[in-house]
Amino acid sequence: MIVPNLENQLLSISRLARIIDESQNTEETYQLLTQGVCAHSKWDISSIQVLDLDAGLAIPIVRHDPFFGGDLSRVPGWDARCSPVRQVLEAGEPFIMRDTAAQNDVPNFRDDALRRRYHTAVMIPLDVQDAEQRPMVYSVAARRVVDVDEADLGFLQCVAELTNIAIRKIRKLENERLQAQRLKAILENMTASLDNSLDSEATDTLAGGLSGLFPAGWLAVDLTSGRGLFDPDTPPPIPMGTTRRVSDDLLRAAIAAKEHASEELVELYIGRSRIRSEISALQIDGNHVGALFFFGASGLSDHERIAAKAGRLALSSFILRSFIEFRSRRVTARRLLSRLLSGDWRDREEMLNEAHMLDFDLQTPMRLIMIDLPTGDSVDEGMHSFVQRSAQLVFGPVISCFLDNGLVLLLGDDKDKAPDRRVTFLSRIRTVLPDSAVLVMSDRLVDIADLPNARQTCVNTMEVARSMQIEGWISPVNMGDFPLLMASADLSRIQTFLDSVLPRALSGSSRKAQVARETIDVFLRVGRRYQEAADTLGIHVTTLRYRLDQLQDQHGIDFNDSDKCFEMDLAIRLSKIQNSYKTQEK
């Protein structure tokens, strides 16, 4: 034991500072502190304890007692409720026990003092935590009863502060070393991932490399192929098939990723489960091609964010192959459908070959589906791919492309089952379409020569549907048989029929022409019953008879001729529908 004086204490502090500064890690710092204090002061025993609140124990993690011949590791800790460690940490002040072996307030410490033969003890709180984030106390003890004055406390507190500084410095250096190792690993994983991203057969190897860049439980969705990419060793917390096909719910979430800010935390509804995930859109040349999900990721560090961005770059490169393939097929499909729908029959064999390249047989019965989108809405690769895959799952072979503000799909219908599957198809794609989308399916076609007329019929049907503010699938149920009949008819023939049946004076927009058409419409609709027609029009029956007589005298309309009345009724109905969608177009 060294008897201290001011000069000795200053020299001891200087020596301890050099010793502590030479330490390379926290464990070495703890050892040098406990040994150095005993070597350069009047204290014989030294230790560091932590307060483990979860276990409810005060646990010694480092001990220096050169006088005790037993096994110091046999004491796992003391009940924190009976230990002054909690008191020292809560008060933030030193705690002194003049004779630990003679007191009864802390029985555990008394028994330990009697066993190891020490008396005066001092505990000093440290301003740092151990690797498990537990608060620490540094303590010393003498093998005899000694007086502890202000100089002694000042010395011990100075040593404690030196320890705090040293541990902070070491933690900073350790963190820098870890970050340097992390950056090196990021570069290695990024390089390996970029190499593997060019190899379509190295999916599992790429997934393993990306796990070195992403937090555990990640999932990438490739919208151009409908597949998911993840590390099978650390799979995401959602069901994934062995074929890596992802659910429709996830595909819809991936499509919606473009609406969210990068790295935004969102709620996902997968089946009946609700999962929180950080989501980022994946893009190639400004095109939305997929999404990256981090499940359970929270508080990523700056380096982890850098790693994640590097991983997204590798993912985009991996998806690039399927993106180029999808775009190439889309260009071929657009060229083929443009020729088919315009009636360009040059080199029929070439068209058959192009269809074969797209896995479609033009020599089997088929149908057209046209999806009309509101003006200004666009279809990106991800949405187009999802709609096409959904159509293939529901209908079978499909060719599709984006034409005239909408999607055009040509599907095989060899067994004439397509109309029964329309509702299933719409239910799969509804969430990715605008609410005001209009869908129409053509009649069954047995020859490609019927495609131009089928397309025109679909276009006419959608125009009538828009004028009637109808959305979704267009059918007789929501549109009516008569409007559908008109939409499928040749427009030039309809106009010729209207011109031949309706007198010119009745086809104008004047008030007189409107009253005349309304009178004829109501009279014919109620079966030429005068009183009922007059009541419907809100006029006296004599007035009705006068109007009808005038129409017969001026325009030669014979209301007693059933055939002529049928033609007039049909013409007025056609005229009303025609005028409604012409007004809508304006």
Short mmCIF file of C-alpha atoms in Angstrom, two decimals, residues 40-513:
data_model
loop_
_atom_site.label_atom_id
_atom_site.label_comp_id
_atom_site.label_asym_id
_atom_site.label_seq_id
_atom_site.Cartn_x
_atom_site.Cartn_y
_atom_site.Cartn_z
CA HIS A 40 -0.40 3.58 -7.54
CA SER A 41 -2.57 4.31 -4.50
CA LYS A 42 -3.36 3.14 -1.00
CA TRP A 43 -6.10 0.81 -2.18
CA ASP A 44 -5.55 -2.96 -2.19
CA ILE A 45 -8.58 -4.27 -4.10
CA SER A 46 -10.46 -2.88 -7.09
CA SER A 47 -13.41 -3.93 -9.22
CA ILE A 48 -16.02 -2.77 -11.75
CA GLN A 49 -19.68 -3.72 -11.33
CA VAL A 50 -22.70 -3.32 -13.60
CA LEU A 51 -26.35 -2.94 -12.65
CA ASP A 52 -28.38 -5.46 -14.65
CA LEU A 53 -31.95 -4.20 -14.26
CA ASP A 54 -33.43 -7.09 -16.24
CA ALA A 55 -31.80 -9.69 -14.00
CA GLY A 56 -32.16 -7.52 -10.86
CA LEU A 57 -28.49 -8.06 -10.00
CA ALA A 58 -25.36 -6.04 -9.31
CA ILE A 59 -22.72 -8.04 -11.18
CA PRO A 60 -18.90 -7.67 -10.91
CA ILE A 61 -17.44 -7.89 -14.42
CA VAL A 62 -13.77 -7.17 -13.54
CA ARG A 63 -11.99 -7.87 -10.23
CA HIS A 64 -8.43 -7.31 -9.03
CA ASP A 65 -7.55 -8.88 -5.66
CA PRO A 66 -3.97 -10.14 -5.45
CA PHE A 67 -4.48 -11.25 -1.82
CA PHE A 68 -7.39 -13.65 -2.32
CA GLY A 69 -6.44 -17.15 -3.38
CA GLY A 70 -9.95 -18.35 -4.19
CA ASP A 71 -12.03 -18.25 -7.37
CA LEU A 72 -13.50 -14.77 -7.77
CA SER A 73 -15.73 -15.86 -10.67
CA ARG A 74 -17.89 -18.00 -8.38
CA VAL A 75 -19.90 -14.92 -7.29
CA PRO A 76 -22.37 -14.23 -10.14
CA GLY A 77 -23.72 -11.11 -8.49
CA TRP A 78 -25.83 -9.78 -5.67
CA ASP A 79 -29.47 -8.85 -5.38
CA ALA A 80 -29.66 -5.26 -6.65
CA ARG A 81 -32.20 -4.42 -3.96
CA CYS A 82 -29.59 -5.18 -1.25
CA SER A 83 -26.68 -3.50 -3.04
CA PRO A 84 -25.47 0.11 -2.80
CA VAL A 85 -24.73 0.00 -6.55
CA ARG A 86 -28.24 1.21 -7.45
CA GLN A 87 -27.97 4.01 -4.84
CA VAL A 88 -24.62 5.16 -6.24
CA LEU A 89 -25.93 5.25 -9.81
CA GLU A 90 -29.18 7.00 -8.93
CA ALA A 91 -27.45 9.66 -6.78
CA GLY A 92 -24.47 10.05 -9.13
CA GLU A 93 -22.25 10.50 -6.06
CA PRO A 94 -19.48 8.41 -4.42
CA PHE A 95 -20.50 5.98 -1.70
CA ILE A 96 -18.21 5.20 1.26
CA MET A 97 -18.41 2.26 3.67
CA ARG A 98 -15.83 2.88 6.44
CA ASP A 99 -15.82 -0.75 7.59
CA THR A 100 -17.66 -3.04 5.25
CA ALA A 101 -16.91 -6.13 7.37
CA ALA A 102 -18.44 -4.57 10.50
CA GLN A 103 -21.72 -3.15 9.07
CA ASN A 104 -25.08 -4.95 8.79
CA ASP A 105 -26.88 -2.68 6.29
CA VAL A 106 -25.54 -4.61 3.32
CA PRO A 107 -25.21 -8.27 4.39
CA ASN A 108 -23.91 -9.50 1.05
CA PHE A 109 -21.05 -7.01 1.03
CA ARG A 110 -20.31 -7.78 4.70
CA ASP A 111 -20.01 -11.49 3.99
CA ASP A 112 -17.79 -10.81 0.96
CA ALA A 113 -15.58 -8.44 3.04
CA LEU A 114 -15.16 -11.06 5.79
CA ARG A 115 -14.31 -13.74 3.23
CA ARG A 116 -11.76 -11.59 1.38
CA ARG A 117 -10.59 -9.61 4.45
CA TYR A 118 -11.16 -6.03 3.38
CA HIS A 119 -12.69 -3.16 5.33
CA THR A 120 -13.01 0.37 3.91
CA ALA A 121 -14.65 0.50 0.47
CA VAL A 122 -15.54 3.34 -1.94
CA MET A 123 -17.84 3.20 -4.99
CA ILE A 124 -17.62 5.80 -7.78
CA PRO A 125 -20.24 5.96 -10.60
CA LEU A 126 -18.89 5.83 -14.13
CA ASP A 127 -20.44 7.94 -16.86
CA VAL A 128 -20.30 5.15 -19.48
CA GLN A 129 -22.06 1.84 -20.02
CA ASP A 130 -20.80 -1.61 -20.88
CA ALA A 131 -21.32 -3.34 -24.24
CA GLU A 132 -24.81 -4.43 -23.15
CA GLN A 133 -25.76 -0.84 -22.26
CA ARG A 134 -25.72 -1.48 -18.50
CA PRO A 135 -24.60 1.33 -16.13
CA MET A 136 -21.31 0.76 -14.32
CA VAL A 137 -19.72 1.49 -10.93
CA TYR A 138 -16.01 1.48 -10.17
CA SER A 139 -15.05 0.46 -6.59
CA VAL A 140 -11.90 0.17 -4.46
CA ALA A 141 -11.29 -1.36 -1.04
CA ALA A 142 -8.51 -1.36 1.59
CA ARG A 143 -7.56 -4.34 3.79
CA ARG A 144 -7.76 -2.11 6.84
CA VAL A 145 -9.95 0.71 8.02
CA VAL A 146 -8.73 4.01 6.51
CA ASP A 147 -9.98 7.55 6.51
CA VAL A 148 -11.23 8.83 3.13
CA ASP A 149 -10.74 12.58 2.80
CA GLU A 150 -11.55 15.02 -0.01
CA ALA A 151 -8.16 14.45 -1.62
CA ASP A 152 -8.80 10.69 -1.78
CA LEU A 153 -12.22 11.22 -3.30
CA GLY A 154 -10.82 13.74 -5.76
CA PHE A 155 -8.16 11.22 -6.79
CA LEU A 156 -10.71 8.44 -7.32
CA GLN A 157 -13.11 10.70 -9.23
CA CYS A 158 -10.25 11.91 -11.41
CA VAL A 159 -9.35 8.29 -12.20
CA ALA A 160 -13.02 7.59 -12.94
CA GLU A 161 -13.17 10.53 -15.36
CA LEU A 162 -9.98 9.36 -17.07
CA THR A 163 -11.65 5.98 -17.47
CA ASN A 164 -14.77 7.58 -18.93
CA ILE A 165 -12.65 9.49 -21.46
CA ALA A 166 -10.63 6.40 -22.36
CA ILE A 167 -13.67 4.18 -22.83
CA ARG A 168 -15.42 6.78 -25.00
CA LYS A 169 -12.30 7.08 -27.11
CA ILE A 170 -11.99 3.31 -27.44
CA ARG A 171 -15.68 2.94 -28.27
CA LYS A 172 -15.28 5.59 -30.95
CA LEU A 173 -12.22 3.81 -32.38
CA GLU A 174 -14.00 0.46 -32.23
CA ASN A 175 -17.00 1.95 -33.99
CA GLU A 176 -14.75 3.45 -36.66
CA ARG A 177 -13.07 0.08 -37.14
CA LEU A 178 -16.45 -1.62 -37.39
CA GLN A 179 -17.67 0.99 -39.86
CA ALA A 180 -14.49 0.59 -41.91
CA GLN A 181 -15.02 -3.17 -41.94
CA ARG A 182 -18.66 -2.59 -42.81
CA LEU A 183 -17.76 -0.30 -45.70
CA LYS A 184 -15.24 -2.86 -46.94
CA ALA A 185 -17.91 -5.55 -46.74
CA ILE A 186 -20.38 -3.26 -48.53
CA LEU A 187 -17.93 -2.74 -51.39
CA GLU A 188 -17.18 -6.46 -51.59
CA ASN A 189 -20.86 -7.42 -51.48
CA MET A 190 -21.80 -4.70 -53.94
CA THR A 191 -19.10 -5.82 -56.38
CA ALA A 192 -20.13 -9.46 -56.04
CA SER A 193 -23.82 -8.57 -56.34
CA LEU A 194 -23.25 -6.49 -59.47
CA ASP A 195 -21.29 -9.38 -60.98
CA ASN A 196 -24.07 -11.84 -60.12
CA SER A 197 -26.79 -9.47 -61.29
CA LEU A 198 -25.65 -10.09 -64.85
CA ASP A 199 -26.03 -13.86 -64.44
CA SER A 200 -29.66 -15.02 -64.58
CA GLU A 201 -28.64 -18.40 -63.13
CA ALA A 202 -27.05 -16.90 -60.00
CA THR A 203 -30.24 -15.87 -58.21
CA ASP A 204 -29.41 -17.58 -54.90
CA THR A 205 -25.84 -16.29 -54.97
CA LEU A 206 -27.12 -12.76 -55.61
CA ALA A 207 -29.64 -13.09 -52.77
CA GLY A 208 -26.86 -14.13 -50.38
CA GLY A 209 -24.73 -11.16 -51.44
CA LEU A 210 -27.64 -8.74 -51.05
CA SER A 211 -28.18 -10.00 -47.50
CA GLY A 212 -24.80 -8.50 -46.74
CA LEU A 213 -26.18 -5.14 -47.89
CA PHE A 214 -29.74 -5.29 -46.58
CA PRO A 215 -31.18 -5.81 -43.09
CA ALA A 216 -32.62 -9.25 -42.34
CA GLY A 217 -36.05 -10.06 -43.74
CA TRP A 218 -35.88 -8.21 -47.06
CA LEU A 219 -37.86 -8.92 -50.23
CA ALA A 220 -37.53 -7.52 -53.74
CA VAL A 221 -40.39 -7.78 -56.27
CA ASP A 222 -39.71 -7.74 -60.00
CA LEU A 223 -42.88 -6.44 -61.64
CA THR A 224 -41.73 -7.29 -65.15
CA SER A 225 -41.61 -11.01 -64.30
CA GLY A 226 -43.90 -11.19 -61.26
CA ARG A 227 -41.21 -12.88 -59.19
CA GLY A 228 -39.77 -12.18 -55.76
CA LEU A 229 -36.12 -12.25 -54.73
CA PHE A 230 -35.11 -12.96 -51.12
CA ASP A 231 -32.52 -14.83 -49.10
CA PRO A 232 -33.89 -18.29 -48.21
CA ASP A 233 -31.64 -18.33 -45.12
CA THR A 234 -33.39 -15.21 -43.76
CA PRO A 235 -36.80 -15.21 -45.51
CA PRO A 236 -39.29 -12.34 -45.15
CA PRO A 237 -42.14 -12.78 -42.61
CA ILE A 238 -44.70 -13.62 -45.30
CA PRO A 239 -45.51 -16.88 -47.12
CA MET A 240 -43.31 -17.40 -50.18
CA GLY A 241 -43.63 -20.25 -52.66
CA THR A 242 -40.73 -22.30 -53.92
CA THR A 243 -41.18 -20.82 -57.40
CA ARG A 244 -40.62 -17.32 -55.96
CA ARG A 245 -43.98 -16.22 -57.37
CA VAL A 246 -45.35 -13.52 -55.11
CA SER A 247 -48.98 -12.99 -54.14
CA ASP A 248 -51.26 -10.54 -55.91
CA ASP A 249 -51.40 -8.46 -52.72
CA LEU A 250 -47.63 -8.00 -52.80
CA LEU A 251 -47.64 -7.25 -56.51
CA ARG A 252 -50.25 -4.55 -55.95
CA ALA A 253 -48.16 -3.11 -53.10
CA ALA A 254 -45.10 -3.11 -55.37
CA ILE A 255 -47.06 -1.29 -58.09
CA ALA A 256 -48.21 1.29 -55.51
CA ALA A 257 -44.61 1.83 -54.33
CA LYS A 258 -44.14 4.56 -56.94
CA GLU A 259 -46.70 6.65 -55.04
CA HIS A 260 -44.61 6.56 -51.84
CA ALA A 261 -41.44 8.41 -50.91
CA SER A 262 -38.30 6.27 -50.93
CA GLU A 263 -37.75 4.34 -47.67
CA GLU A 264 -41.25 5.25 -46.45
CA LEU A 265 -42.76 3.09 -43.69
CA VAL A 266 -46.15 1.72 -44.81
CA GLU A 267 -48.80 -0.78 -43.71
CA LEU A 268 -49.12 -3.80 -46.01
CA TYR A 269 -52.17 -6.04 -46.11
CA ILE A 270 -51.06 -9.49 -47.22
CA GLY A 271 -53.98 -11.89 -47.15
CA ARG A 272 -55.47 -11.45 -43.71
CA SER A 273 -52.27 -10.13 -42.15
CA ARG A 274 -51.14 -6.55 -41.63
CA ILE A 275 -47.39 -6.02 -41.78
CA ARG A 276 -45.30 -2.88 -41.41
CA SER A 277 -42.56 -2.49 -43.97
CA GLU A 278 -40.19 0.09 -45.32
CA ILE A 279 -40.77 0.33 -49.07
CA SER A 280 -38.68 1.76 -51.91
CA ALA A 281 -39.53 1.78 -55.61
CA LEU A 282 -37.07 0.26 -58.08
CA GLN A 283 -36.65 2.08 -61.37
CA ILE A 284 -34.82 1.61 -64.65
CA ASP A 285 -34.48 4.61 -66.95
CA GLY A 286 -37.35 6.33 -65.14
CA ASN A 287 -39.64 3.28 -65.46
CA HIS A 288 -41.16 1.71 -62.36
CA VAL A 289 -40.09 -1.95 -62.49
CA GLY A 290 -40.32 -3.22 -58.93
CA ALA A 291 -40.12 -2.54 -55.22
CA LEU A 292 -37.87 -3.38 -52.28
CA PHE A 293 -39.37 -4.20 -48.90
CA PHE A 294 -37.56 -4.13 -45.55
CA PHE A 295 -39.60 -5.95 -42.91
CA GLY A 296 -38.78 -5.00 -39.34
CA ALA A 297 -36.03 -2.55 -40.36
CA SER A 298 -35.81 0.39 -38.00
CA GLY A 299 -33.25 3.10 -37.50
CA LEU A 300 -30.77 2.11 -40.19
CA SER A 301 -27.41 3.86 -39.78
CA ASP A 302 -25.91 6.05 -42.49
CA HIS A 303 -23.64 3.21 -43.58
CA GLU A 304 -26.57 0.80 -43.69
CA ARG A 305 -28.45 3.30 -45.86
CA ILE A 306 -25.45 3.45 -48.20
CA ALA A 307 -25.40 -0.35 -48.29
CA ALA A 308 -29.14 -0.43 -49.06
CA LYS A 309 -28.70 2.01 -51.96
CA ALA A 310 -25.86 -0.10 -53.32
CA GLY A 311 -28.12 -3.15 -53.06
CA ARG A 312 -30.90 -1.36 -54.93
CA LEU A 313 -28.45 -0.62 -57.72
CA ALA A 314 -27.55 -4.32 -57.96
CA LEU A 315 -31.25 -5.25 -57.91
CA SER A 316 -32.07 -2.85 -60.71
CA SER A 317 -29.23 -4.34 -62.75
CA PHE A 318 -30.60 -7.83 -62.09
CA ILE A 319 -34.12 -6.79 -63.12
CA LEU A 320 -32.71 -5.08 -66.22
CA ARG A 321 -32.54 -8.41 -68.05
CA SER A 322 -36.25 -9.21 -67.58
CA PHE A 323 -37.11 -5.54 -68.17
CA ILE A 324 -35.40 -5.59 -71.57
CA GLU A 325 -37.07 -8.90 -72.42
CA PHE A 326 -40.50 -7.57 -71.42
CA ARG A 327 -40.00 -4.34 -73.36
CA SER A 328 -38.83 -6.26 -76.42
CA ARG A 329 -41.95 -8.45 -76.29
CA ARG A 330 -44.08 -5.34 -75.77
CA VAL A 331 -42.63 -3.72 -78.90
CA THR A 332 -43.29 -6.89 -80.90
CA ALA A 333 -46.83 -7.10 -79.52
CA ARG A 334 -47.52 -3.47 -80.34
CA ARG A 335 -46.28 -3.86 -83.91
CA LEU A 336 -48.31 -7.04 -84.41
CA LEU A 337 -51.54 -5.73 -82.86
CA SER A 338 -51.28 -2.45 -84.77
CA ARG A 339 -51.16 -4.40 -88.03
CA LEU A 340 -53.93 -6.80 -87.03
CA LEU A 341 -56.31 -4.08 -85.85
CA SER A 342 -55.70 -1.82 -88.83
CA GLY A 343 -56.27 -4.55 -91.41
CA ASP A 344 -52.69 -4.59 -92.68
CA TRP A 345 -52.55 -8.14 -94.05
CA ARG A 346 -49.24 -7.85 -95.89
CA ASP A 347 -47.04 -10.88 -95.23
CA ARG A 348 -49.55 -12.93 -93.26
CA GLU A 349 -46.88 -15.56 -92.60
CA GLU A 350 -44.72 -12.98 -90.83
CA MET A 351 -47.61 -12.06 -88.53
CA LEU A 352 -48.19 -15.71 -87.67
CA ASN A 353 -44.50 -16.10 -86.82
CA GLU A 354 -44.48 -12.99 -84.65
CA ALA A 355 -47.52 -14.27 -82.79
CA HIS A 356 -45.78 -17.61 -82.32
CA MET A 357 -42.77 -15.76 -80.81
CA LEU A 358 -45.25 -14.29 -78.31
CA ASP A 359 -46.66 -17.78 -77.56
CA PHE A 360 -49.95 -17.03 -79.32
CA ASP A 361 -51.77 -18.88 -82.11
CA LEU A 362 -53.63 -16.56 -84.49
CA GLN A 363 -55.36 -19.52 -86.13
CA THR A 364 -57.55 -20.32 -83.12
CA PRO A 365 -60.74 -18.50 -82.00
CA MET A 366 -59.98 -15.31 -80.09
CA ARG A 367 -61.47 -12.24 -78.44
CA LEU A 368 -60.44 -8.65 -77.94
CA ILE A 369 -60.46 -6.93 -74.57
CA MET A 370 -60.04 -3.16 -74.54
CA ILE A 371 -59.42 -1.23 -71.32
CA ASP A 372 -60.13 2.47 -71.69
CA LEU A 373 -58.27 4.67 -69.19
CA PRO A 374 -59.11 8.29 -68.28
CA THR A 375 -57.20 10.97 -70.18
CA GLY A 376 -53.84 11.60 -68.55
CA ASP A 377 -53.47 8.17 -66.92
CA SER A 378 -50.54 6.14 -68.18
CA VAL A 379 -49.61 2.48 -67.99
CA ASP A 380 -46.07 1.76 -66.84
CA GLU A 381 -44.22 -1.51 -67.31
CA GLY A 382 -45.12 -2.80 -63.87
CA MET A 383 -48.84 -2.24 -64.23
CA HIS A 384 -48.89 -3.52 -67.83
CA SER A 385 -47.01 -6.66 -66.84
CA PHE A 386 -49.38 -7.31 -63.93
CA VAL A 387 -52.49 -6.91 -66.11
CA GLN A 388 -51.04 -9.18 -68.80
CA ARG A 389 -50.02 -11.91 -66.33
CA SER A 390 -53.46 -11.72 -64.71
CA ALA A 391 -55.08 -12.15 -68.13
CA GLN A 392 -52.84 -15.13 -68.87
CA LEU A 393 -53.78 -16.78 -65.57
CA VAL A 394 -57.50 -16.22 -66.15
CA PHE A 395 -57.87 -16.65 -69.94
CA GLY A 396 -54.73 -18.39 -71.21
CA PRO A 397 -52.47 -17.10 -74.04
CA VAL A 398 -52.57 -13.29 -74.35
CA ILE A 399 -50.94 -10.57 -76.46
CA SER A 400 -51.25 -7.03 -75.12
CA CYS A 401 -50.03 -3.52 -75.77
CA PHE A 402 -50.83 0.09 -74.93
CA LEU A 403 -52.75 1.84 -77.76
CA ASP A 404 -54.83 5.02 -77.90
CA ASN A 405 -54.93 5.77 -74.15
CA GLY A 406 -55.79 2.22 -73.21
CA LEU A 407 -54.71 -1.39 -73.04
CA VAL A 408 -55.59 -3.78 -75.83
CA LEU A 409 -55.50 -7.51 -75.11
CA LEU A 410 -55.91 -10.26 -77.68
CA LEU A 411 -56.71 -13.55 -75.97
CA GLY A 412 -57.28 -17.07 -77.16
CA ASP A 413 -60.76 -18.48 -76.56
CA ASP A 414 -60.75 -21.92 -78.12
CA LYS A 415 -63.33 -23.27 -75.60
CA ASP A 416 -65.55 -20.16 -75.54
CA LYS A 417 -65.06 -19.68 -71.78
CA ALA A 418 -63.79 -16.08 -71.73
CA PRO A 419 -67.14 -14.32 -70.99
CA ASP A 420 -67.61 -16.42 -67.85
CA ARG A 421 -64.20 -15.34 -66.53
CA ARG A 422 -64.56 -11.57 -66.92
CA VAL A 423 -65.49 -10.94 -63.29
CA THR A 424 -62.49 -12.97 -62.08
CA PHE A 425 -60.18 -10.99 -64.34
CA LEU A 426 -61.50 -7.62 -63.19
CA SER A 427 -61.26 -8.61 -59.51
CA ARG A 428 -57.55 -9.36 -59.98
CA ILE A 429 -56.69 -6.09 -61.71
CA ARG A 430 -59.23 -3.69 -60.16
CA THR A 431 -56.85 -2.27 -57.53
CA VAL A 432 -54.23 -1.26 -60.11
CA LEU A 433 -56.70 0.41 -62.49
CA PRO A 434 -58.20 3.88 -62.11
CA ASP A 435 -61.73 3.79 -60.70
CA SER A 436 -63.16 5.18 -63.94
CA ALA A 437 -61.62 2.53 -66.22
CA VAL A 438 -63.98 0.98 -68.79
CA LEU A 439 -63.53 -2.60 -70.05
CA VAL A 440 -65.24 -4.21 -73.02
CA MET A 441 -64.90 -7.66 -74.55
CA SER A 442 -65.61 -8.40 -78.19
CA ASP A 443 -67.61 -11.28 -79.62
CA ARG A 444 -65.73 -14.49 -80.39
CA LEU A 445 -63.67 -14.15 -83.57
CA VAL A 446 -62.66 -17.06 -85.77
CA ASP A 447 -60.43 -15.18 -88.21
CA ILE A 448 -57.96 -12.34 -87.87
CA ALA A 449 -59.79 -10.54 -90.68
CA ASP A 450 -62.59 -9.85 -88.17
CA LEU A 451 -60.29 -7.93 -85.81
CA PRO A 452 -60.61 -4.39 -87.30
CA ASN A 453 -64.44 -4.47 -87.09
CA ALA A 454 -64.24 -5.96 -83.60
CA ARG A 455 -61.95 -3.16 -82.50
CA GLN A 456 -64.28 -0.51 -83.94
CA THR A 457 -67.23 -2.09 -82.16
CA CYS A 458 -65.31 -2.01 -78.86
CA VAL A 459 -64.38 1.65 -79.41
CA ASN A 460 -68.03 2.53 -80.18
CA THR A 461 -69.19 0.64 -77.11
CA MET A 462 -66.75 2.50 -74.86
CA GLU A 463 -67.88 5.84 -76.32
CA VAL A 464 -71.50 5.01 -75.53
CA ALA A 465 -70.50 3.80 -72.05
CA ARG A 466 -68.63 7.04 -71.37
CA SER A 467 -71.69 9.05 -72.46
CA MET A 468 -73.81 7.01 -70.05
CA GLN A 469 -71.15 7.37 -67.29
CA ILE A 470 -70.79 3.60 -66.98
CA GLU A 471 -67.58 2.13 -65.55
CA GLY A 472 -66.10 -1.36 -65.24
CA TRP A 473 -67.17 -4.21 -67.54
CA ILE A 474 -69.62 -3.13 -70.23
CA SER A 475 -72.46 -5.62 -70.66
CA PRO A 476 -76.24 -5.65 -71.27
CA VAL A 477 -76.67 -5.71 -67.47
CA ASN A 478 -75.17 -2.26 -66.87
CA MET A 479 -75.58 -0.71 -70.30
CA GLY A 480 -78.65 -2.30 -71.87
CA ASP A 481 -79.09 -4.39 -74.99
CA PHE A 482 -80.12 -1.51 -77.24
CA PRO A 483 -77.05 0.71 -76.66
CA LEU A 484 -74.86 -2.35 -77.16
CA LEU A 485 -76.68 -3.10 -80.40
CA MET A 486 -76.07 0.42 -81.62
CA ALA A 487 -72.41 0.31 -80.64
CA SER A 488 -71.89 -2.90 -82.59
CA ALA A 489 -73.63 -1.60 -85.73
CA ASP A 490 -71.97 0.18 -88.64
CA LEU A 491 -72.17 3.92 -87.91
CA SER A 492 -72.58 4.96 -91.55
CA ARG A 493 -75.54 2.61 -91.96
CA ILE A 494 -77.10 3.95 -88.77
CA GLN A 495 -76.82 7.49 -90.08
CA THR A 496 -78.37 6.48 -93.41
CA PHE A 497 -81.25 4.85 -91.56
CA LEU A 498 -81.80 7.95 -89.40
CA ASP A 499 -81.77 10.24 -92.43
CA SER A 500 -84.35 8.09 -94.23
CA VAL A 501 -86.77 7.72 -91.29
CA LEU A 502 -86.51 10.97 -89.33
CA PRO A 503 -87.64 14.09 -91.21
CA ARG A 504 -84.89 16.73 -91.28
CA ALA A 505 -87.08 19.15 -89.34
CA LEU A 506 -87.24 16.65 -86.45
CA SER A 507 -83.50 16.00 -86.26
CA GLY A 508 -82.50 19.56 -85.41
CA SER A 509 -81.85 21.12 -82.00
CA SER A 510 -84.65 23.73 -82.07
CA ARG A 511 -87.28 23.77 -79.35
CA LYS A 512 -89.96 22.83 -81.87
CA ALA A 513 -87.97 19.79 -83.05
#
